[in-house]
Structure formats: structure tokens, C-alpha cells
Short mmCIF file of C-alpha atoms in Angstrom, two decimals:
data_model
loop_
_atom_site.label_atom_id
_atom_site.label_comp_id
_atom_site.label_asym_id
_atom_site.label_seq_id
_atom_site.Cartn_x
_atom_site.Cartn_y
_atom_site.Cartn_z
CA PHE A 1 149.39 107.95 88.80
CA PHE A 2 145.79 107.67 87.64
CA HIS A 3 144.48 109.88 84.87
CA ARG A 4 141.08 110.05 83.23
CA ARG A 5 139.38 112.45 80.90
CA VAL A 6 136.83 114.76 82.62
CA SER A 7 133.69 115.55 80.67
CA SER A 8 132.38 119.09 80.22
CA THR A 9 129.27 118.08 82.18
CA GLU A 10 131.41 117.06 85.15
CA LEU A 11 133.34 120.33 84.94
CA SER A 12 130.10 122.31 84.82
CA MET A 13 128.70 120.46 87.83
CA ALA A 14 131.93 120.98 89.77
CA GLY A 15 131.81 124.68 88.96
CA GLN A 16 128.22 124.94 90.14
CA MET A 17 129.06 123.20 93.41
CA ALA A 18 132.02 125.51 93.97
CA LYS A 19 129.72 128.54 93.57
CA LYS A 20 127.42 127.33 96.33
CA ILE A 21 127.75 129.18 99.59
CA GLN A 22 127.55 127.13 102.76
CA ASN A 23 125.62 128.45 105.72
CA ASN A 24 125.62 126.69 109.08
CA PHE A 25 122.65 127.06 111.41
CA LYS A 26 122.37 125.79 114.95
CA LEU A 27 118.91 124.33 115.60
CA VAL A 28 117.78 123.14 119.02
CA LEU A 29 114.72 121.02 119.82
CA LEU A 30 113.08 121.63 123.18
CA GLY A 31 110.03 120.21 124.91
CA ASP A 32 108.89 117.93 127.69
CA ALA A 33 109.88 114.27 127.87
CA ALA A 34 108.35 111.86 125.34
CA VAL A 35 106.69 114.48 123.13
CA GLY A 36 108.42 113.38 119.90
CA LYS A 37 111.53 115.56 119.59
CA SER A 38 113.86 112.69 118.69
CA SER A 39 111.36 111.25 116.21
CA CYS A 40 111.17 114.62 114.51
CA VAL A 41 114.97 114.79 114.20
CA GLU A 42 115.29 111.17 113.00
CA ARG A 43 112.73 111.84 110.26
CA PHE A 44 114.47 115.05 109.15
CA VAL A 45 118.03 113.69 109.22
CA LYS A 46 117.61 110.01 108.28
CA ASN A 47 114.04 109.84 106.94
CA GLU A 48 113.39 107.09 109.49
CA PHE A 49 110.69 106.60 112.09
CA PHE A 50 110.86 104.27 115.06
CA GLU A 51 107.65 103.61 116.94
CA PHE A 52 109.58 103.09 120.17
CA GLN A 53 112.38 105.53 120.89
CA GLN A 54 114.77 105.40 123.84
CA PRO A 55 114.73 108.59 125.93
CA THR A 56 117.50 111.05 125.08
CA ILE A 57 120.07 111.44 127.83
CA GLY A 58 121.43 114.99 128.02
CA ALA A 59 121.32 115.77 124.30
CA ALA A 60 122.02 114.19 120.93
CA PHE A 61 123.85 116.00 118.13
CA LEU A 62 123.04 115.39 114.45
CA THR A 63 123.58 117.30 111.23
CA GLN A 64 121.62 117.62 108.01
CA THR A 65 122.81 119.38 104.87
CA ILE A 66 120.36 120.49 102.20
CA PRO A 67 120.77 122.49 98.98
CA LEU A 68 118.66 125.64 98.75
CA ASP A 69 119.04 127.75 95.61
CA GLU A 70 122.67 128.92 95.51
CA TYR A 71 123.26 127.86 99.11
CA ILE A 72 124.15 124.72 100.94
CA VAL A 73 122.48 124.86 104.33
CA LYS A 74 123.95 122.77 107.11
CA PHE A 75 121.78 122.33 110.19
CA GLU A 76 123.66 121.53 113.40
CA ILE A 77 120.86 119.98 115.42
CA TRP A 78 120.75 119.58 119.19
CA ASP A 79 118.01 117.18 120.28
CA THR A 80 117.66 117.85 124.01
CA ALA A 81 116.38 115.56 126.74
CA GLY A 82 112.99 116.54 128.07
CA GLN A 83 113.29 115.08 131.55
CA GLU A 84 113.21 117.66 134.34
CA ARG A 85 116.62 116.58 135.67
CA TYR A 86 118.27 117.79 132.41
CA ARG A 87 116.42 121.12 132.22
CA SER A 88 119.30 123.09 133.74
CA LEU A 89 121.48 122.04 130.77
CA ALA A 90 119.14 123.55 128.17
CA PRO A 91 120.74 127.03 128.03
CA MET A 92 124.01 125.40 127.02
CA TYR A 93 122.26 123.94 123.95
CA TYR A 94 120.14 126.91 122.87
CA ARG A 95 122.90 129.49 123.40
CA GLY A 96 123.83 130.82 119.97
CA ALA A 97 121.05 128.90 118.20
CA ALA A 98 119.62 130.45 115.06
CA ALA A 99 116.38 128.54 115.55
CA ALA A 100 114.52 126.45 118.09
CA LEU A 101 111.71 123.99 117.53
CA VAL A 102 109.53 123.65 120.61
CA VAL A 103 107.63 120.36 120.48
CA TYR A 104 104.53 119.24 122.37
CA ASP A 105 102.27 116.17 122.34
CA ILE A 106 98.74 116.95 121.11
CA THR A 107 97.38 114.14 123.32
CA ASP A 108 98.85 115.71 126.48
CA SER A 109 97.75 119.19 127.58
CA ASP A 110 100.51 119.30 130.22
CA SER A 111 103.12 119.09 127.45
CA PHE A 112 101.46 122.09 125.77
CA ALA A 113 101.82 124.09 129.00
CA GLY A 114 105.45 122.92 129.18
CA ALA A 115 106.02 124.10 125.60
CA ARG A 116 104.69 127.53 126.51
CA THR A 117 107.26 127.63 129.35
CA TRP A 118 110.05 126.73 126.88
CA ILE A 119 108.98 129.54 124.55
CA ASP A 120 108.95 132.03 127.42
CA GLU A 121 112.45 130.91 128.44
CA LEU A 122 113.76 131.23 124.88
CA GLN A 123 112.29 134.71 124.55
CA ARG A 124 113.93 135.76 127.84
CA GLN A 125 117.29 134.03 127.54
CA GLY A 126 117.80 132.99 123.91
CA SER A 127 119.40 135.03 121.15
CA ALA A 128 117.49 138.20 120.32
CA ASP A 129 117.00 137.07 116.72
CA ILE A 130 116.24 133.38 117.37
CA VAL A 131 113.47 131.93 115.19
CA ILE A 132 111.08 129.84 117.27
CA GLY A 133 108.94 127.13 115.70
CA PHE A 134 106.12 125.34 117.52
CA ALA A 135 105.18 121.76 116.57
CA GLY A 136 102.41 119.49 117.82
CA LYS A 137 103.26 115.80 117.44
CA LYS A 138 101.45 112.44 117.66
CA LEU A 139 98.53 113.30 115.40
CA ASP A 140 98.59 109.67 114.28
CA PHE A 141 98.05 108.33 117.83
CA PRO A 142 94.73 106.67 118.69
CA SER A 143 94.67 108.58 122.02
CA PRO A 144 92.14 111.42 122.14
CA ARG A 145 93.48 114.78 121.16
CA GLU A 146 93.68 117.28 124.05
CA ILE A 147 95.12 120.23 122.12
#
């Protein structure tokens, strides 16, 4: 049996943590293939960036927990594949999502049109109260900006 004395600071910190309320939010990333969805998630979850990213197959699931005032917010993140052959799976991932981030590539005007289509689909078929974010990626690319 191991016993150690607990300081008042440790007790106070434990009490503060116990008072935190955890909220879970489902977040889905949507957009055409190779627009930067996975890079966005990797940066948010792991604070990492890889110049070359393998295409997502189906979807990838990651979580990120952050403290916010008296809350602990846990994001349950679905990073979806952008290839057309996986598009029919998208409703399975955005169903019940609190938020969606629709991503496009600023160097590709077709991806912007695709993003508009994703937003229309979310507004038609997503949750009535879903929060939709819109993000242009690849600002750091040497390619000329189209959007």
C-alpha cells in the first residue's frame, strides 16, 4: 500500500478539474480531394504539418480536448475523403454533427465550386442547428491564387 501526503495545491487543482463540465462535439471536415482537410486536422490535433499527405480513404477519426473557461470541450473529428467515389458515405459522417468545416483550395476554383455544393448539401440534409465553417487553404503555395 502506497501512501503520500497530498498538498493543498493539489487538492485545489483536483477540485477545479472536478468542477469542469465536459461537452462533446462532433465535427466533420468536408471538401474535394486534396484541398487540405487532413492537414487542417493534423495541425489542430497534433500541431504537426506534413508537406505530403496520403489521401484519406473513407474517413479518419481523431479527437482533441481543450479547456474553455469552466468547460472541457472534446471534439470528435471526422476527416472525410474528398474523392468522388466516397461522396455517398458523407451523410453517415455529418449526421448528428454539431459543426462542419468545409475546406477548399484557394489555388483551385473548381474546389471552391465543390465547397459550395457541400454547403448546400449540409443545409439541406445536415442537422438544423449545424454550424458551418468555410476555410480556404494553401495560402502558402507558390501557385497563383484563383479564389
